[in-house]
PDB file of N, CA and C in Angstrom:
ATOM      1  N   UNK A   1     -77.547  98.915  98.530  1.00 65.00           N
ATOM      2  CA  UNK A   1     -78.392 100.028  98.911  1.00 65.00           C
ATOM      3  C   UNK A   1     -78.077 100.400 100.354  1.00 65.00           C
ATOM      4  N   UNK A   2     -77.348 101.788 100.728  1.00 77.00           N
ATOM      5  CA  UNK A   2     -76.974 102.040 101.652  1.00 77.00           C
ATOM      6  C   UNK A   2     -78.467 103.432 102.409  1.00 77.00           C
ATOM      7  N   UNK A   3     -78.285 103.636 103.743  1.00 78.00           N
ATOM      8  CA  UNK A   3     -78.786 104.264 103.968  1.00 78.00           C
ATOM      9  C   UNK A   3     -78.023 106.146 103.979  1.00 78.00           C
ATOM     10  N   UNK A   4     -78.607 106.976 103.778  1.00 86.00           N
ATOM     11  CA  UNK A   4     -77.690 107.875 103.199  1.00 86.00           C
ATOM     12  C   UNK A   4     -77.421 108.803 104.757  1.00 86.00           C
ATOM     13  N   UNK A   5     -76.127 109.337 104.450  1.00 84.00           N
ATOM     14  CA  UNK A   5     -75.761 109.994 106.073  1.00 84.00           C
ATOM     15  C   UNK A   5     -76.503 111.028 106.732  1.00 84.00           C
ATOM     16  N   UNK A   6     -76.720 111.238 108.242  1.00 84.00           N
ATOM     17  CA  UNK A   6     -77.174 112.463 108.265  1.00 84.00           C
ATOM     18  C   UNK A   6     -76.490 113.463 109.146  1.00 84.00           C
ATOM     19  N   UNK A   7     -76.390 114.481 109.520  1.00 86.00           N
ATOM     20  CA  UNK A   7     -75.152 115.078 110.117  1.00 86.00           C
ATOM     21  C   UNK A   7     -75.935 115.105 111.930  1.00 86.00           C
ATOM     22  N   UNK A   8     -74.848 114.650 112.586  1.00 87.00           N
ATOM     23  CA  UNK A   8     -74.823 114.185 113.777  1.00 87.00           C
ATOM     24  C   UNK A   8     -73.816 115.121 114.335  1.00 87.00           C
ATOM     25  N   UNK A   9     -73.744 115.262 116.095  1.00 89.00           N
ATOM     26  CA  UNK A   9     -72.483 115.681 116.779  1.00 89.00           C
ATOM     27  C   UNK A   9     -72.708 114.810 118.151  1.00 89.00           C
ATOM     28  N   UNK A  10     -71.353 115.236 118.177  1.00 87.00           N
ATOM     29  CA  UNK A  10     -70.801 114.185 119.767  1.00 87.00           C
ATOM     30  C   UNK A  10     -70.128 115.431 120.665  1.00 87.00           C
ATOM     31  N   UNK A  11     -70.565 115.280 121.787  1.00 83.00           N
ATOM     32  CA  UNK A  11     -69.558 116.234 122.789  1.00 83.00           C
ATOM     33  C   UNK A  11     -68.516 115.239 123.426  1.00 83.00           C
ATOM     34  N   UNK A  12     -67.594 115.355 123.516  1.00 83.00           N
ATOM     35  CA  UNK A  12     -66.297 115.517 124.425  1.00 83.00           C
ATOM     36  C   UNK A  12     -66.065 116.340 125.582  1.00 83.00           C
ATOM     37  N   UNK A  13     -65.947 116.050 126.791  1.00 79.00           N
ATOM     38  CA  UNK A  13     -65.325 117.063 128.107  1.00 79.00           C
ATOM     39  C   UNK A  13     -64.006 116.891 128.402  1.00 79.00           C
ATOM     40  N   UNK A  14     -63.229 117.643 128.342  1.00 80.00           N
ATOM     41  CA  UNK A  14     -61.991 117.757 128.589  1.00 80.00           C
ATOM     42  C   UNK A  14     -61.811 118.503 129.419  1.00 80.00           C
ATOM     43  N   UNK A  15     -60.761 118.694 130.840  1.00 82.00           N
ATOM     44  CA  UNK A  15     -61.181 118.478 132.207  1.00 82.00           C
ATOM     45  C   UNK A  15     -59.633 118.603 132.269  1.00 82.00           C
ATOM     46  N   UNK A  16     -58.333 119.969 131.328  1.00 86.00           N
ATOM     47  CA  UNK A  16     -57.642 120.091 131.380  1.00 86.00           C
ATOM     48  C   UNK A  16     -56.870 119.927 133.143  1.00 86.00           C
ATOM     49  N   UNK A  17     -55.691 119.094 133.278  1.00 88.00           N
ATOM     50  CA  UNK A  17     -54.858 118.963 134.413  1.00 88.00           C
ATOM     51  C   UNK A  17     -55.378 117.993 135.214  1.00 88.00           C
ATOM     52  N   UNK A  18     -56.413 117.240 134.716  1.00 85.00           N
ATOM     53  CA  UNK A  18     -57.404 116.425 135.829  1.00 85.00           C
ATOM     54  C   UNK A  18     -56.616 115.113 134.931  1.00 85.00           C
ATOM     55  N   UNK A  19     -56.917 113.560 136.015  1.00 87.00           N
ATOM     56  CA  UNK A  19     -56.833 112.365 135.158  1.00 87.00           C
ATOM     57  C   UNK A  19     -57.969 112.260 133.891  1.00 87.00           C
ATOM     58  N   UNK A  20     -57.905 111.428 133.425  1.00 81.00           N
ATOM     59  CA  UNK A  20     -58.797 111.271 132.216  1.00 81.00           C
ATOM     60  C   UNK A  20     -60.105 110.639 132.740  1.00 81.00           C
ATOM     61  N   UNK A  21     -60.964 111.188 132.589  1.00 82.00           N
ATOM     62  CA  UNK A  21     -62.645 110.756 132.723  1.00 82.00           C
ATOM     63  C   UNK A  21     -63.332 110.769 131.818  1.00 82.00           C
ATOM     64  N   UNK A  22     -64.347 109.843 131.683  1.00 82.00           N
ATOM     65  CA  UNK A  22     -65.201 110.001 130.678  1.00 82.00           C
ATOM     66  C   UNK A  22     -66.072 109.528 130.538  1.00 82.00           C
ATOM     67  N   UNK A  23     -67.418 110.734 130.097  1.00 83.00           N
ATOM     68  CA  UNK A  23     -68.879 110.554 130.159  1.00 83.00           C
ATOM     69  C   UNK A  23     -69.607 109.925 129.062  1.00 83.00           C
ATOM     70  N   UNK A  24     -69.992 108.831 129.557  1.00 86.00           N
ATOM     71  CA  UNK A  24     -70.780 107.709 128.301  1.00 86.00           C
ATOM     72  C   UNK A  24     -71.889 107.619 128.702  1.00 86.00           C
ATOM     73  N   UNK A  25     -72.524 107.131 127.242  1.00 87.00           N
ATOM     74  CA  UNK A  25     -74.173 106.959 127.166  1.00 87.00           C
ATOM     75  C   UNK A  25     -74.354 105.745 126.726  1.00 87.00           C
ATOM     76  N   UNK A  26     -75.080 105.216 127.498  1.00 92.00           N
ATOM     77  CA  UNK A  26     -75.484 103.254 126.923  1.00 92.00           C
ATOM     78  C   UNK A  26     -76.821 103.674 125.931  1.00 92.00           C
ATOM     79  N   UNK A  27     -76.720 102.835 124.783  1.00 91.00           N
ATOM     80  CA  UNK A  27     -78.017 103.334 124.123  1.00 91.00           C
ATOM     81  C   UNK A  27     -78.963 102.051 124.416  1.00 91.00           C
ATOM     82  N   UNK A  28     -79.915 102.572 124.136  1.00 93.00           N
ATOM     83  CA  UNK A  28     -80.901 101.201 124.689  1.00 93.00           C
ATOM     84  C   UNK A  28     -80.473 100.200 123.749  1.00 93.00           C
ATOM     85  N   UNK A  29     -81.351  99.277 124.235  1.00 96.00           N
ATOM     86  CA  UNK A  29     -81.336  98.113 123.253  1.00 96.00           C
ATOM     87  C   UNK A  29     -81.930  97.763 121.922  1.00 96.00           C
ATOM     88  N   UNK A  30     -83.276  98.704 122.385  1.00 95.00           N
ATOM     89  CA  UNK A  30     -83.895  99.216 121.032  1.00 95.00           C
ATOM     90  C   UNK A  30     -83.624  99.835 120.264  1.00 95.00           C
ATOM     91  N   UNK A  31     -83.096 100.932 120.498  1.00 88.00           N
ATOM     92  CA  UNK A  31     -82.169 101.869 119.143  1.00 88.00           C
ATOM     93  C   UNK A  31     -82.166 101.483 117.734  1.00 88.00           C
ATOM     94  N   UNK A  32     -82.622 102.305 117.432  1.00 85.00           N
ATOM     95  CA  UNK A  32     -82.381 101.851 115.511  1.00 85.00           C
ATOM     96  C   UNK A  32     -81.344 101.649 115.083  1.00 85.00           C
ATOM     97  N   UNK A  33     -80.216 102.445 115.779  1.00 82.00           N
ATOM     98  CA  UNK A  33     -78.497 102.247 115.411  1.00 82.00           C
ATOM     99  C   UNK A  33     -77.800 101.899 116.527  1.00 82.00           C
ATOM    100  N   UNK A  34     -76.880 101.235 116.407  1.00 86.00           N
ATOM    101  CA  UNK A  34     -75.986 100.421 117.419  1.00 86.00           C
ATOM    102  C   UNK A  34     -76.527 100.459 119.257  1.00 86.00           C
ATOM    103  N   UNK A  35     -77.812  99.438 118.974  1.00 94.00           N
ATOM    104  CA  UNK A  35     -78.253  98.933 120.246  1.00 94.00           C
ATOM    105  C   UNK A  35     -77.183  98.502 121.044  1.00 94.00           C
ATOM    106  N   UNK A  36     -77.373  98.769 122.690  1.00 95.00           N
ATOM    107  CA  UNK A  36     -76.522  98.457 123.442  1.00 95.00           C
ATOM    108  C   UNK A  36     -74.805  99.076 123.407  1.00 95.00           C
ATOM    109  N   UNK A  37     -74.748  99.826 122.550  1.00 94.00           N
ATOM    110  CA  UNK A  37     -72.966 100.747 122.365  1.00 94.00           C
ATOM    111  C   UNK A  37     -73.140 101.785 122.953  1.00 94.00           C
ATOM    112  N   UNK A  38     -71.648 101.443 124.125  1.00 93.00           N
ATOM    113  CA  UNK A  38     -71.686 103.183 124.714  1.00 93.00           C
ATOM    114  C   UNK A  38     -71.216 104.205 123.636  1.00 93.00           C
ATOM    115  N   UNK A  39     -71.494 105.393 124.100  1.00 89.00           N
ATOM    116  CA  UNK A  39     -70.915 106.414 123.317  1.00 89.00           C
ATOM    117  C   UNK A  39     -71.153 107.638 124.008  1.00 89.00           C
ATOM    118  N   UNK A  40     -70.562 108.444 123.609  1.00 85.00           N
ATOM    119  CA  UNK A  40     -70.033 110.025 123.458  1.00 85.00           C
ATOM    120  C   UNK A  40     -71.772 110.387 123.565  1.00 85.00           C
ATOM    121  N   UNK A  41     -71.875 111.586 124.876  1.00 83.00           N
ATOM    122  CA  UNK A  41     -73.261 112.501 124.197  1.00 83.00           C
ATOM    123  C   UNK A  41     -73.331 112.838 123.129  1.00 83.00           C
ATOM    124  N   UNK A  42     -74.605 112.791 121.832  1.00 85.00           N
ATOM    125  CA  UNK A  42     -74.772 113.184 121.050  1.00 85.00           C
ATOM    126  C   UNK A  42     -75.923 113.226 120.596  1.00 85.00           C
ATOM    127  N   UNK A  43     -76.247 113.568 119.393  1.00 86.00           N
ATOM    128  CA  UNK A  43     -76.914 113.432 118.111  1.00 86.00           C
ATOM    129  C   UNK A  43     -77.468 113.532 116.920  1.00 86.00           C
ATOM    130  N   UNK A  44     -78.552 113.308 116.543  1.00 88.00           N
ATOM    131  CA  UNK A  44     -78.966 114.095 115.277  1.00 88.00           C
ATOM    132  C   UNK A  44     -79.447 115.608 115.205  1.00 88.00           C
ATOM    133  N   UNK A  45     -78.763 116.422 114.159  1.00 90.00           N
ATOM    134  CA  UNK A  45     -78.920 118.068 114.350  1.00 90.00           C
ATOM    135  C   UNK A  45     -79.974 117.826 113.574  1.00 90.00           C
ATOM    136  N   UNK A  46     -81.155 118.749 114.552  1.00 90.00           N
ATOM    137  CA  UNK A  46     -82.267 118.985 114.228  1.00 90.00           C
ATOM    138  C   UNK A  46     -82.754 120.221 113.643  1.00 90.00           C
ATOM    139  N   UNK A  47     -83.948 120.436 112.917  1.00 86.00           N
ATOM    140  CA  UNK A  47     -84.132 121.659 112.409  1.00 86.00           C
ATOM    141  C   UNK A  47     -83.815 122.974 112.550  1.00 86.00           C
ATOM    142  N   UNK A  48     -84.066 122.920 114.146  1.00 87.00           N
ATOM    143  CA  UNK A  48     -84.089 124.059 114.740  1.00 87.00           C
ATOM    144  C   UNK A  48     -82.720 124.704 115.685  1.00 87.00           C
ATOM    145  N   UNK A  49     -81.999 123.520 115.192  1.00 85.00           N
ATOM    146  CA  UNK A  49     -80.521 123.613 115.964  1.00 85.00           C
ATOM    147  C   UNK A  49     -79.510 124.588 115.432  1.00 85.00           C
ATOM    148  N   UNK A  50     -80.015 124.936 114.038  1.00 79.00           N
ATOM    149  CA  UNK A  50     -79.040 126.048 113.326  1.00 79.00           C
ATOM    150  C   UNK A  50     -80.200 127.476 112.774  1.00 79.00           C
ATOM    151  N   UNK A  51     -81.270 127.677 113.889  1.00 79.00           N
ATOM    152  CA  UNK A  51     -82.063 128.892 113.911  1.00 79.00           C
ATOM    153  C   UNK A  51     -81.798 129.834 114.738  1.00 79.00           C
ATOM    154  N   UNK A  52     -80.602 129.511 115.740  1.00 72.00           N
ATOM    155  CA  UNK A  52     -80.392 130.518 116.611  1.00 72.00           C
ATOM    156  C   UNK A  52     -79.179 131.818 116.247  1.00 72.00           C
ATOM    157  N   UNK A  53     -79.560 132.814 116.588  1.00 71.00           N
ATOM    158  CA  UNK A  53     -78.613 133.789 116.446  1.00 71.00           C
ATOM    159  C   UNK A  53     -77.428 133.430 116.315  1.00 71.00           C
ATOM    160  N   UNK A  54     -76.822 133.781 115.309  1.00 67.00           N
ATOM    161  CA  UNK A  54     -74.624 133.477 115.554  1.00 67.00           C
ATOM    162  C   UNK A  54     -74.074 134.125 114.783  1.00 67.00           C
ATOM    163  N   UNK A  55     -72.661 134.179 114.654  1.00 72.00           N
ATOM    164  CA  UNK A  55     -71.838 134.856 113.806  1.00 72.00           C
ATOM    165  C   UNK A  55     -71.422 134.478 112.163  1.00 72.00           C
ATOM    166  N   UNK A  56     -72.554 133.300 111.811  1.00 69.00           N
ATOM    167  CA  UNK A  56     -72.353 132.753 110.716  1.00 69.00           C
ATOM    168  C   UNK A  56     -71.380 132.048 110.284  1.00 69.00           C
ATOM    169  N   UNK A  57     -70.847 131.256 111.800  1.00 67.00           N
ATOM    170  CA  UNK A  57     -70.290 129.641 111.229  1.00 67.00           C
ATOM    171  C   UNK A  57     -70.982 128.579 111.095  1.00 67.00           C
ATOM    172  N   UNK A  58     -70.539 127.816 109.894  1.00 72.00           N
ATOM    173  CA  UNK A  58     -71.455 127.291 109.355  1.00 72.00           C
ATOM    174  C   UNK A  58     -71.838 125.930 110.072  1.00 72.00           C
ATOM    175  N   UNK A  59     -71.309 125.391 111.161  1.00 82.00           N
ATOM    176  CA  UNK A  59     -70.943 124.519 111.735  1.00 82.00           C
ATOM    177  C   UNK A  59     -72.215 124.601 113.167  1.00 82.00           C
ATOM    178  N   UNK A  60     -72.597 125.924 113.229  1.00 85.00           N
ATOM    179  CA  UNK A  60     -73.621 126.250 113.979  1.00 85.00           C
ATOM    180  C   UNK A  60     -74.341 125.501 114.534  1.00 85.00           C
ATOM    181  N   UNK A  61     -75.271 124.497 113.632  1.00 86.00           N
ATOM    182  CA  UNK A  61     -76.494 123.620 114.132  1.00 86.00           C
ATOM    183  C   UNK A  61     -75.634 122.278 114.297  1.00 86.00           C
ATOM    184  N   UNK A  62     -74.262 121.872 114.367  1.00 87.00           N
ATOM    185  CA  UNK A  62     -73.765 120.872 114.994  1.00 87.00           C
ATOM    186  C   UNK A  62     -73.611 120.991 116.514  1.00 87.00           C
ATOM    187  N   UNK A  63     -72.800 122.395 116.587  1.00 87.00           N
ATOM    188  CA  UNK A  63     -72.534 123.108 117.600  1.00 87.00           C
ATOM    189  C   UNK A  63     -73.483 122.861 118.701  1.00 87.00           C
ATOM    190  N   UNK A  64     -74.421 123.730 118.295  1.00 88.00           N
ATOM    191  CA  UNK A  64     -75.873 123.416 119.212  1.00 88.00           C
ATOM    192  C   UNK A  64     -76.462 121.893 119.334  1.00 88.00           C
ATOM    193  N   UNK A  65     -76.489 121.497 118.777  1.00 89.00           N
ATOM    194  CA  UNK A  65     -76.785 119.688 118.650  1.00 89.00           C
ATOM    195  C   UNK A  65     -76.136 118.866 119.626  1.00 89.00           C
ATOM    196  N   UNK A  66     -74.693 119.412 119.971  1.00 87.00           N
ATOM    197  CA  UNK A  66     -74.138 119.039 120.690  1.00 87.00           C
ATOM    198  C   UNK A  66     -74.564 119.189 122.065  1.00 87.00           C
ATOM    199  N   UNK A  67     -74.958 120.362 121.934  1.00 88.00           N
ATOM    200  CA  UNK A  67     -74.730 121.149 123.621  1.00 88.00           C
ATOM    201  C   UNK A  67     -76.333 120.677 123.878  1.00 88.00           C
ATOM    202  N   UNK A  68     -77.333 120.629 123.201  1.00 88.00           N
ATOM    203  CA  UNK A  68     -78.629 120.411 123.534  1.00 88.00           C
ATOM    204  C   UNK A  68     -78.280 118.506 123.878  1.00 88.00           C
ATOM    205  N   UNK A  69     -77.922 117.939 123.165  1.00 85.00           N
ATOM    206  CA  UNK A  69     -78.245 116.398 123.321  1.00 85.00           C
ATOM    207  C   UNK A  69     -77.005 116.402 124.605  1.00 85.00           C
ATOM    208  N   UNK A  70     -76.278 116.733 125.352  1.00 83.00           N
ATOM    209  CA  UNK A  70     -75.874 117.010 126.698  1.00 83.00           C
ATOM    210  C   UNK A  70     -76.276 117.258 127.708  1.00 83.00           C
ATOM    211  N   UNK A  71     -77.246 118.370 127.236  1.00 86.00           N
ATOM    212  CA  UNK A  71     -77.976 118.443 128.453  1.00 86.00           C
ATOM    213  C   UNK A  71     -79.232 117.828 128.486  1.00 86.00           C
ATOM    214  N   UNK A  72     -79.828 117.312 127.437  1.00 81.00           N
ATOM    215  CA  UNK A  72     -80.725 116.032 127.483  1.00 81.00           C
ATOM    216  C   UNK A  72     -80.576 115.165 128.399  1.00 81.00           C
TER     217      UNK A  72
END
C-alpha cells in the first residue's frame, strides 16, 4: 500500500556565465517527507495555483507553485 503521488514543483536558478551556485532548503526535522534533506525550492501545487489568468498551458499551476514556494 503505497501513498498515491501528488503534483509538486521545484525551482532551479540558473545564473548563465556565473560559477555554479546553488539555493537549498533544509527541511525541518519534522516534515512528513524526507526530514532533514536539502532540496531545491519547492512544492505542493495548490488549488489556487492554476486560477490565475494564462495562455492555457497546462503546466500553469506547477509553474506558479514554483514561483510562489520561492518566494515563500
Amino acid at each position: 500500500m503505497g501513498v498515491p503521488p501528488r503534483l509538486a514543483a521545484s525551482m532551479v536558478l540558473v545564473n548563465e556565465g556565473q560559477p555554479a551556485r546553488f539555493l537549498w532548503a533544509r527541511r525541518t526535522d519534522d516534515a512528513p517527507s524526507m526530514p532533514g534533506f536539502h532540496v531545491f525550492p519547492g512544492g505542493l501545487v495548490e488549488a489556487g495555483d492554476a486560477s490565475l489568468p494564462h495562455d492555457g498551458g497546462d503546466d500553469i499551476g506547477a509553474r506558479v507553485a514554483a514561483l510562489r514556494e520561492l518566494l515563500e
